PDB file of C-alpha atoms in Angstrom:
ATOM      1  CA  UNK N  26     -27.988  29.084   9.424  1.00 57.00           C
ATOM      2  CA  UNK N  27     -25.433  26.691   9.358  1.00 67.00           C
ATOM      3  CA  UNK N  28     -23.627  25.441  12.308  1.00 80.00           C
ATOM      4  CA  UNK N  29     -19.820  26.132  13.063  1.00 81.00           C
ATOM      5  CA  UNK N  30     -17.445  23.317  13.709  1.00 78.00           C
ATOM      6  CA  UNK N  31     -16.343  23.606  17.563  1.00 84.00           C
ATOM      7  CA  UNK N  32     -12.119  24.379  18.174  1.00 85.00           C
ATOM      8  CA  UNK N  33     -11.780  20.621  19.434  1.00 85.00           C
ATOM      9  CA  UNK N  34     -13.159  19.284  15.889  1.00 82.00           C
ATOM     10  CA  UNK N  35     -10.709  21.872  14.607  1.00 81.00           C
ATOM     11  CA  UNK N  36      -7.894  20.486  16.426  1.00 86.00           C
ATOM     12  CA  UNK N  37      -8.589  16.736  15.945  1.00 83.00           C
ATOM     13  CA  UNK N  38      -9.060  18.130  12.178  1.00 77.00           C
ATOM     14  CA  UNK N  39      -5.453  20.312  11.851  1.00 74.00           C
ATOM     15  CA  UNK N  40      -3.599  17.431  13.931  1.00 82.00           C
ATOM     16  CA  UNK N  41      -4.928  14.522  11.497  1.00 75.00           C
ATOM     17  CA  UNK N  42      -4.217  16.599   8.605  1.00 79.00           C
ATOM     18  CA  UNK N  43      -0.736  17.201  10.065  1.00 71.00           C
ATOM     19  CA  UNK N  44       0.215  13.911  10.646  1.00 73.00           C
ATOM     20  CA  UNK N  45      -0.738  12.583   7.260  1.00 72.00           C
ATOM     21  CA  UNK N  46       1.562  15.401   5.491  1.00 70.00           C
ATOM     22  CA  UNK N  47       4.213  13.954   8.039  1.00 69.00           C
ATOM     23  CA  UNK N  48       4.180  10.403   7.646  1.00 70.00           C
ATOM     24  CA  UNK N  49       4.084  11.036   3.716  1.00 69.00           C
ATOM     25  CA  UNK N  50       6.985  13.458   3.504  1.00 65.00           C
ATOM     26  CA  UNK N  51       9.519  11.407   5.919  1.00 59.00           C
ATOM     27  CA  UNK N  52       9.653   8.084   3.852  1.00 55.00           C
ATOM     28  CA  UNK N  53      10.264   9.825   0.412  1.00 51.00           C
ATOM     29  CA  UNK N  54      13.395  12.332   1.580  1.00 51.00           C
ATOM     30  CA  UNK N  55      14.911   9.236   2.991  1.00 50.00           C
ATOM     31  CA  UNK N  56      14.171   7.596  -0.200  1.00 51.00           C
ATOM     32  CA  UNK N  57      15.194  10.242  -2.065  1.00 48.00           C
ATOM     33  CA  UNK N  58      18.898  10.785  -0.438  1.00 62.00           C
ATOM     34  CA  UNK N  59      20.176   6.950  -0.670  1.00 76.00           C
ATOM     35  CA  UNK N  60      22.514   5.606  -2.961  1.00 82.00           C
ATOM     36  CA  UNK N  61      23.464   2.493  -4.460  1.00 91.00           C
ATOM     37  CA  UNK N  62      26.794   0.705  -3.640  1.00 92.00           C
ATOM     38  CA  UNK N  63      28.432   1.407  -7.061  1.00 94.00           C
ATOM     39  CA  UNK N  64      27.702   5.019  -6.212  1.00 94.00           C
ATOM     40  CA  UNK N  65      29.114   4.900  -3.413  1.00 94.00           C
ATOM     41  CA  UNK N  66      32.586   2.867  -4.166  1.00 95.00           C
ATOM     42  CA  UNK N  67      33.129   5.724  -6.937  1.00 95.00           C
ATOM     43  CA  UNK N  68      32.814   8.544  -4.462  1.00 95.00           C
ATOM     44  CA  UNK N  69      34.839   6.530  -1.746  1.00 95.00           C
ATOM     45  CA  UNK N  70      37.355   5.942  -4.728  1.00 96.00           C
ATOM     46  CA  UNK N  71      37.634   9.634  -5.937  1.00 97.00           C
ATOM     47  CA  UNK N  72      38.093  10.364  -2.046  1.00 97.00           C
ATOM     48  CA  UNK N  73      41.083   8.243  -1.628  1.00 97.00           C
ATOM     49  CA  UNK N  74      42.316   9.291  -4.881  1.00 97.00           C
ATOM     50  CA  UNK N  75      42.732  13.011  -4.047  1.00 97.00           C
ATOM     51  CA  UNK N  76      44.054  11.516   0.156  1.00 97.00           C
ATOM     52  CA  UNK N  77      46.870  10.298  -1.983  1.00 97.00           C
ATOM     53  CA  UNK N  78      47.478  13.046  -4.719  1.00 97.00           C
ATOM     54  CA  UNK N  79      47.937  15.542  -1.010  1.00 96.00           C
ATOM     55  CA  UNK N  80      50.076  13.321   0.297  1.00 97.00           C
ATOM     56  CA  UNK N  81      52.597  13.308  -3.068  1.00 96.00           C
ATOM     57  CA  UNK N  82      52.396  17.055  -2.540  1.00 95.00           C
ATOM     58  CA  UNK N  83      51.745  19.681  -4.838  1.00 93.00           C
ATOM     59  CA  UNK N  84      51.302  23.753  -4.986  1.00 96.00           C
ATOM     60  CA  UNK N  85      49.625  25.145  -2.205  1.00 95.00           C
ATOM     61  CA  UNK N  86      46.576  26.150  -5.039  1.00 96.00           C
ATOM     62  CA  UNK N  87      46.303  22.530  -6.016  1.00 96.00           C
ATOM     63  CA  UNK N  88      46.342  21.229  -2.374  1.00 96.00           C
ATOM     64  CA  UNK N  89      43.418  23.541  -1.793  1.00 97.00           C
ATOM     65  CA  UNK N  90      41.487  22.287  -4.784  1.00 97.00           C
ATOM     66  CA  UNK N  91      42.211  18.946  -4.128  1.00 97.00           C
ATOM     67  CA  UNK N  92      40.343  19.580   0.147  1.00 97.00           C
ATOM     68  CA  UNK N  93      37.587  20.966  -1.398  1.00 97.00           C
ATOM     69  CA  UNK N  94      36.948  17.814  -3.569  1.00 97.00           C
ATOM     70  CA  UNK N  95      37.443  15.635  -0.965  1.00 97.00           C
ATOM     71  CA  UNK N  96      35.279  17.599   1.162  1.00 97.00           C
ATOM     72  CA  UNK N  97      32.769  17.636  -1.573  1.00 97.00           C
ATOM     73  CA  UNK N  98      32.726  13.675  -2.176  1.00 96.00           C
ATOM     74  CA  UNK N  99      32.852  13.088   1.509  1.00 96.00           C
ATOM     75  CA  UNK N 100      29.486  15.375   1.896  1.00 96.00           C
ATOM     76  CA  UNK N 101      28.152  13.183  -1.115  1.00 94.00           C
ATOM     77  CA  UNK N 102      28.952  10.117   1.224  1.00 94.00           C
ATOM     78  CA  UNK N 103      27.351  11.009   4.221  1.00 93.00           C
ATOM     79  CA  UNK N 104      24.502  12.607   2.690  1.00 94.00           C
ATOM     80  CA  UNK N 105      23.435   9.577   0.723  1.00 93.00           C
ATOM     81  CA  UNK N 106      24.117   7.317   3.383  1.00 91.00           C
ATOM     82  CA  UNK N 107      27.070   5.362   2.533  1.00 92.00           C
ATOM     83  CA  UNK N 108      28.687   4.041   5.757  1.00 91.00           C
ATOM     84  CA  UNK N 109      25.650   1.215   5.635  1.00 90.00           C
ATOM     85  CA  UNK N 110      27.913  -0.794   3.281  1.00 89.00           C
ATOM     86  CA  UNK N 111      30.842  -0.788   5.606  1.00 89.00           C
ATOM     87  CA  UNK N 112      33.358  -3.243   4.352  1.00 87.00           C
ATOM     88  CA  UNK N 113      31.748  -3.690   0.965  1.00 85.00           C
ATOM     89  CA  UNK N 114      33.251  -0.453  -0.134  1.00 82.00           C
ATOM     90  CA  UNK N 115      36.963  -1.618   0.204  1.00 72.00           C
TER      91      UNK N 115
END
């Protein structure tokens, strides 16, 4: 007969095994959600573009559409990380 492994080499087992899937997964969604600066500069760009279309005014339909892009490039911006450039983006 063969002998079972003991619940403390199943621990040690389950925790190394849980740490390696850890370790590999954080590095490549940070990876994976950066952009470059040229990126960035277009969606800051397309941002400030629709700031100043609101601000000319428009119909209330248009005003709407023109939130929800800005809301949708400033998502873009966050999620990729694009404040780390800081003053290279103006």
């Amino acid at each position: 007969m063969s002998k079972r492994p003991s619940k403390k080499t199943i621990i040690k087992a389950f925790t190394a095994i849980l740490f390696f899937l850890l370790t590999t997964a954080i590095p490549s969604i940070s990876i994976a959600q950066s952009a470059t600066l040229k990126q960035c500069q277009s969606w800051n760009n397309k941002i400030e573009h629709y700031q100043d279309k609101r601000k000319k005014g428009g119909s209330g339909k248009k005003m709407d559409e023109w939130k929800g892009k800005i809301r949708q490039y400033r998502d873009k911006f966050r999620k990729n990380k694009c404040s780390r450039y800081g003053r290279k983006l103006g």
